[in-house]
């Protein structure tokens, strides 16, 4: 219970001390204790102690289970240790522990955060073959592909997720919008935004990061009206969104609109 409390509070060092105290007091730490301790490491983004706990389990004769590996994979993903994440998946196979949706999702996230888009795509293929893929895994791959292979590859993954009935949303389309905006494909970005707006009439269709990129692209094209319209389609627009829209107005000498944005 104490180690679980540490996991809830992302207190990795305290969890490790508790496990050490158990050994000192000759209290057997079972798999549930180790799982909680590794989860604490994952939430604290601490991969090295998580790896040490895995080794200790073997040393003390405690067999890891699916929860153990998923917690370790989450720790590897949080610390951007993509090679370690791949190694964990292979170890699961050797121990005849079948990876689930969370296992593949964490490993793909580790690749995405490390900008290893090819490895992320390979894992996605493996997850699909095993029937263990969800929208979260697709979103990680879409983000990785957008950074490494460009908007076209990312958009293809979005369409693939749609075909699989996973209903991609703003989180899925965001990396595509950013990549398209940065590659001067502002018309494509507008098409995607329009498509999303039709699905969610009157609602936000982009996050602030993607929205600011689209607005900046429109500003470079002196599309100030569209840039201003985009602000209302962003979920919680931040200063960067308003600044980009005001800059678009400034390029076209629309001072009144720029001042209105400042007031907003």
GROMACS .gro file of C-alpha atoms in nm:
model
  264
    1UNK     CA    1   0.000   0.000   0.000
    2UNK     CA    2   0.286   0.237   0.077
    3UNK     CA    3   0.459   0.167  -0.253
    4UNK     CA    4   0.129   0.215  -0.436
    5UNK     CA    5   0.094   0.553  -0.268
    6UNK     CA    6   0.439   0.643  -0.401
    7UNK     CA    7   0.326   0.541  -0.748
    8UNK     CA    8   0.024   0.771  -0.723
    9UNK     CA    9   0.252   1.059  -0.630
   10UNK     CA   10   0.527   0.974  -0.882
   11UNK     CA   11   0.771   0.935  -0.591
   12UNK     CA   12   1.020   0.696  -0.750
   13UNK     CA   13   1.300   0.742  -0.496
   14UNK     CA   14   1.067   0.673  -0.204
   15UNK     CA   15   0.930   0.363  -0.374
   16UNK     CA   16   1.284   0.232  -0.423
   17UNK     CA   17   1.365   0.296  -0.058
   18UNK     CA   18   1.056   0.105   0.051
   19UNK     CA   19   1.153  -0.196  -0.160
   20UNK     CA   20   1.500  -0.179  -0.008
   21UNK     CA   21   1.352  -0.156   0.342
   22UNK     CA   22   1.146  -0.468   0.275
   23UNK     CA   23   1.460  -0.663   0.195
   24UNK     CA   24   1.630  -0.530   0.506
   25UNK     CA   25   1.335  -0.637   0.719
   26UNK     CA   26   1.310  -0.972   0.538
   27UNK     CA   27   0.965  -0.899   0.400
   28UNK     CA   28   0.908  -1.066   0.064
   29UNK     CA   29   0.833  -0.815  -0.213
   30UNK     CA   30   0.590  -0.981  -0.451
   31UNK     CA   31   0.512  -0.887  -0.809
   32UNK     CA   32   0.245  -0.636  -0.701
   33UNK     CA   33   0.505  -0.442  -0.500
   34UNK     CA   34   0.748  -0.434  -0.792
   35UNK     CA   35   0.473  -0.333  -1.032
   36UNK     CA   36   0.381  -0.039  -0.811
   37UNK     CA   37   0.746   0.066  -0.775
   38UNK     CA   38   0.808   0.051  -1.150
   39UNK     CA   39   0.488   0.249  -1.207
   40UNK     CA   40   0.624   0.514  -0.971
   41UNK     CA   41   0.939   0.528  -1.186
   42UNK     CA   42   0.733   0.559  -1.503
   43UNK     CA   43   0.535   0.850  -1.363
   44UNK     CA   44   0.858   1.016  -1.251
   45UNK     CA   45   1.013   0.959  -1.598
   46UNK     CA   46   1.292   0.762  -1.436
   47UNK     CA   47   1.406   0.478  -1.658
   48UNK     CA   48   1.729   0.374  -1.482
   49UNK     CA   49   1.564   0.279  -1.150
   50UNK     CA   50   1.283   0.103  -1.339
   51UNK     CA   51   1.543  -0.107  -1.523
   52UNK     CA   52   1.717  -0.181  -1.193
   53UNK     CA   53   1.391  -0.301  -1.039
   54UNK     CA   54   1.339  -0.538  -1.333
   55UNK     CA   55   1.683  -0.687  -1.274
   56UNK     CA   56   1.616  -0.715  -0.902
   57UNK     CA   57   1.300  -0.912  -0.970
   58UNK     CA   58   1.501  -1.176  -1.151
   59UNK     CA   59   1.760  -1.177  -0.874
   60UNK     CA   60   1.498  -1.229  -0.603
   61UNK     CA   61   1.298  -1.487  -0.795
   62UNK     CA   62   0.993  -1.272  -0.868
   63UNK     CA   63   0.844  -1.342  -1.210
   64UNK     CA   64   0.735  -1.027  -1.400
   65UNK     CA   65   0.391  -1.020  -1.564
   66UNK     CA   66   0.216  -0.808  -1.826
   67UNK     CA   67   0.156  -0.524  -1.580
   68UNK     CA   68   0.528  -0.522  -1.496
   69UNK     CA   69   0.635  -0.487  -1.856
   70UNK     CA   70   0.372  -0.228  -1.939
   71UNK     CA   71   0.492  -0.015  -1.647
   72UNK     CA   72   0.854  -0.058  -1.761
   73UNK     CA   73   0.757   0.029  -2.119
   74UNK     CA   74   0.585   0.343  -1.993
   75UNK     CA   75   0.903   0.437  -1.807
   76UNK     CA   76   1.111   0.381  -2.122
   77UNK     CA   77   0.869   0.590  -2.329
   78UNK     CA   78   0.871   0.874  -2.077
   79UNK     CA   79   1.252   0.877  -2.083
   80UNK     CA   80   1.270   0.848  -2.466
   81UNK     CA   81   1.450   0.515  -2.445
   82UNK     CA   82   1.321   0.362  -2.767
   83UNK     CA   83   1.585   0.091  -2.797
   84UNK     CA   84   1.510  -0.021  -2.443
   85UNK     CA   85   1.138  -0.027  -2.524
   86UNK     CA   86   1.203  -0.253  -2.823
   87UNK     CA   87   1.418  -0.474  -2.605
   88UNK     CA   88   1.139  -0.505  -2.350
   89UNK     CA   89   0.896  -0.620  -2.618
   90UNK     CA   90   1.140  -0.887  -2.732
   91UNK     CA   91   1.195  -0.999  -2.374
   92UNK     CA   92   0.820  -1.035  -2.330
   93UNK     CA   93   0.815  -1.265  -2.631
   94UNK     CA   94   1.093  -1.482  -2.488
   95UNK     CA   95   0.902  -1.510  -2.160
   96UNK     CA   96   0.581  -1.593  -2.346
   97UNK     CA   97   0.402  -1.281  -2.221
   98UNK     CA   98   0.188  -1.151  -2.507
   99UNK     CA   99   0.203  -0.771  -2.550
  100UNK     CA  100  -0.135  -0.596  -2.536
  101UNK     CA  101  -0.258  -0.263  -2.672
  102UNK     CA  102  -0.087  -0.072  -2.391
  103UNK     CA  103   0.244  -0.251  -2.454
  104UNK     CA  104   0.256  -0.161  -2.821
  105UNK     CA  105   0.124   0.188  -2.752
  106UNK     CA  106   0.403   0.263  -2.503
  107UNK     CA  107   0.673   0.123  -2.732
  108UNK     CA  108   0.545   0.328  -3.026
  109UNK     CA  109   0.532   0.636  -2.805
  110UNK     CA  110   0.896   0.577  -2.710
  111UNK     CA  111   0.989   0.571  -3.080
  112UNK     CA  112   0.783   0.881  -3.152
  113UNK     CA  113   0.940   1.080  -2.868
  114UNK     CA  114   1.285   0.973  -2.990
  115UNK     CA  115   1.194   1.075  -3.349
  116UNK     CA  116   1.241   0.720  -3.474
  117UNK     CA  117   0.955   0.720  -3.723
  118UNK     CA  118   1.061   0.410  -3.914
  119UNK     CA  119   1.076   0.206  -3.594
  120UNK     CA  120   0.734   0.345  -3.495
  121UNK     CA  121   0.583   0.236  -3.827
  122UNK     CA  122   0.737  -0.110  -3.797
  123UNK     CA  123   0.584  -0.148  -3.452
  124UNK     CA  124   0.248  -0.029  -3.580
  125UNK     CA  125   0.255  -0.302  -3.845
  126UNK     CA  126   0.341  -0.557  -3.578
  127UNK     CA  127   0.059  -0.430  -3.354
  128UNK     CA  128  -0.193  -0.449  -3.640
  129UNK     CA  129  -0.089  -0.804  -3.717
  130UNK     CA  130  -0.149  -0.895  -3.353
  131UNK     CA  131  -0.482  -0.709  -3.343
  132UNK     CA  132  -0.343  -0.484  -3.068
  133UNK     CA  133  -0.368  -0.134  -3.209
  134UNK     CA  134  -0.578   0.163  -3.098
  135UNK     CA  135  -0.607   0.532  -3.184
  136UNK     CA  136  -0.338   0.627  -2.932
  137UNK     CA  137  -0.084   0.413  -3.115
  138UNK     CA  138  -0.189   0.560  -3.448
  139UNK     CA  139  -0.159   0.912  -3.309
  140UNK     CA  140   0.197   0.846  -3.196
  141UNK     CA  141   0.285   0.707  -3.539
  142UNK     CA  142   0.117   0.999  -3.713
  143UNK     CA  143   0.324   1.243  -3.508
  144UNK     CA  144   0.645   1.050  -3.577
  145UNK     CA  145   0.571   1.025  -3.950
  146UNK     CA  146   0.485   1.394  -3.977
  147UNK     CA  147   0.824   1.486  -3.834
  148UNK     CA  148   1.029   1.232  -4.022
  149UNK     CA  149   0.852   1.158  -4.350
  150UNK     CA  150   0.630   1.462  -4.400
  151UNK     CA  151   0.262   1.546  -4.413
  152UNK     CA  152   0.171   1.296  -4.689
  153UNK     CA  153   0.286   0.993  -4.489
  154UNK     CA  154   0.115   1.125  -4.178
  155UNK     CA  155  -0.210   1.191  -4.364
  156UNK     CA  156  -0.202   0.839  -4.506
  157UNK     CA  157  -0.192   0.703  -4.150
  158UNK     CA  158  -0.488   0.921  -4.054
  159UNK     CA  159  -0.687   0.779  -4.345
  160UNK     CA  160  -0.580   0.430  -4.247
  161UNK     CA  161  -0.706   0.487  -3.892
  162UNK     CA  162  -1.035   0.613  -4.035
  163UNK     CA  163  -1.070   0.301  -4.248
  164UNK     CA  164  -1.017   0.092  -3.936
  165UNK     CA  165  -1.309   0.271  -3.769
  166UNK     CA  166  -1.096   0.448  -3.506
  167UNK     CA  167  -1.239   0.800  -3.562
  168UNK     CA  168  -0.926   1.020  -3.565
  169UNK     CA  169  -0.976   1.367  -3.420
  170UNK     CA  170  -0.787   1.689  -3.355
  171UNK     CA  171  -0.498   1.503  -3.187
  172UNK     CA  172  -0.460   1.286  -3.497
  173UNK     CA  173  -0.479   1.566  -3.751
  174UNK     CA  174  -0.263   1.810  -3.556
  175UNK     CA  175   0.077   1.678  -3.673
  176UNK     CA  176  -0.050   1.672  -4.033
  177UNK     CA  177  -0.161   2.034  -4.008
  178UNK     CA  178   0.174   2.139  -3.864
  179UNK     CA  179   0.375   1.952  -4.128
  180UNK     CA  180   0.156   2.083  -4.411
  181UNK     CA  181   0.178   2.440  -4.284
  182UNK     CA  182   0.555   2.426  -4.257
  183UNK     CA  183   0.590   2.287  -4.609
  184UNK     CA  184   0.382   2.567  -4.763
  185UNK     CA  185   0.083   2.336  -4.816
  186UNK     CA  186  -0.151   2.588  -4.659
  187UNK     CA  187  -0.438   2.499  -4.891
  188UNK     CA  188  -0.418   2.138  -4.776
  189UNK     CA  189  -0.424   2.259  -4.415
  190UNK     CA  190  -0.738   2.459  -4.490
  191UNK     CA  191  -0.904   2.156  -4.646
  192UNK     CA  192  -0.832   1.948  -4.339
  193UNK     CA  193  -0.960   2.219  -4.106
  194UNK     CA  194  -1.279   2.247  -4.312
  195UNK     CA  195  -1.324   1.870  -4.297
  196UNK     CA  196  -1.287   1.871  -3.920
  197UNK     CA  197  -1.521   2.168  -3.882
  198UNK     CA  198  -1.791   1.980  -4.071
  199UNK     CA  199  -1.759   1.692  -3.827
  200UNK     CA  200  -1.768   1.918  -3.521
  201UNK     CA  201  -1.994   2.211  -3.616
  202UNK     CA  202  -1.941   2.501  -3.380
  203UNK     CA  203  -1.662   2.323  -3.192
  204UNK     CA  204  -1.284   2.342  -3.170
  205UNK     CA  205  -1.097   2.131  -3.422
  206UNK     CA  206  -0.731   2.209  -3.343
  207UNK     CA  207  -0.508   2.248  -3.043
  208UNK     CA  208  -0.309   2.568  -2.993
  209UNK     CA  209   0.016   2.424  -3.133
  210UNK     CA  210  -0.137   2.311  -3.462
  211UNK     CA  211  -0.358   2.620  -3.479
  212UNK     CA  212  -0.070   2.865  -3.446
  213UNK     CA  213   0.119   2.683  -3.726
  214UNK     CA  214  -0.181   2.703  -3.960
  215UNK     CA  215  -0.240   3.071  -3.880
  216UNK     CA  216   0.127   3.152  -3.935
  217UNK     CA  217   0.114   2.979  -4.276
  218UNK     CA  218  -0.195   3.181  -4.370
  219UNK     CA  219  -0.022   3.496  -4.257
  220UNK     CA  220   0.270   3.429  -4.487
  221UNK     CA  221   0.019   3.408  -4.771
  222UNK     CA  222  -0.150   3.731  -4.656
  223UNK     CA  223  -0.473   3.543  -4.594
  224UNK     CA  224  -0.561   3.760  -4.295
  225UNK     CA  225  -0.937   3.693  -4.291
  226UNK     CA  226  -0.886   3.318  -4.284
  227UNK     CA  227  -0.616   3.360  -4.021
  228UNK     CA  228  -0.858   3.545  -3.795
  229UNK     CA  229  -1.129   3.284  -3.856
  230UNK     CA  230  -0.893   3.007  -3.748
  231UNK     CA  231  -0.868   3.143  -3.393
  232UNK     CA  232  -1.228   3.047  -3.319
  233UNK     CA  233  -1.157   2.688  -3.429
  234UNK     CA  234  -0.878   2.636  -3.174
  235UNK     CA  235  -0.929   2.471  -2.840
  236UNK     CA  236  -0.797   2.719  -2.582
  237UNK     CA  237  -0.598   2.948  -2.816
  238UNK     CA  238  -0.284   3.082  -2.652
  239UNK     CA  239  -0.067   3.388  -2.703
  240UNK     CA  240   0.110   3.231  -3.002
  241UNK     CA  241  -0.224   3.187  -3.184
  242UNK     CA  242  -0.330   3.548  -3.131
  243UNK     CA  243   0.018   3.675  -3.217
  244UNK     CA  244   0.022   3.484  -3.546
  245UNK     CA  245  -0.326   3.612  -3.635
  246UNK     CA  246  -0.232   3.970  -3.545
  247UNK     CA  247   0.084   3.939  -3.755
  248UNK     CA  248  -0.129   3.825  -4.051
  249UNK     CA  249  -0.343   4.136  -4.007
  250UNK     CA  250  -0.031   4.350  -3.979
  251UNK     CA  251   0.104   4.222  -4.310
  252UNK     CA  252  -0.217   4.338  -4.476
  253UNK     CA  253  -0.238   4.667  -4.283
  254UNK     CA  254  -0.551   4.563  -4.100
  255UNK     CA  255  -0.479   4.753  -3.781
  256UNK     CA  256  -0.838   4.748  -3.650
  257UNK     CA  257  -0.852   4.369  -3.675
  258UNK     CA  258  -0.515   4.339  -3.503
  259UNK     CA  259  -0.636   4.557  -3.216
  260UNK     CA  260  -0.955   4.352  -3.191
  261UNK     CA  261  -0.742   4.038  -3.156
  262UNK     CA  262  -0.542   4.208  -2.882
  263UNK     CA  263  -0.863   4.287  -2.696
  264UNK     CA  264  -0.977   3.926  -2.729
   0.00000   0.00000   0.00000
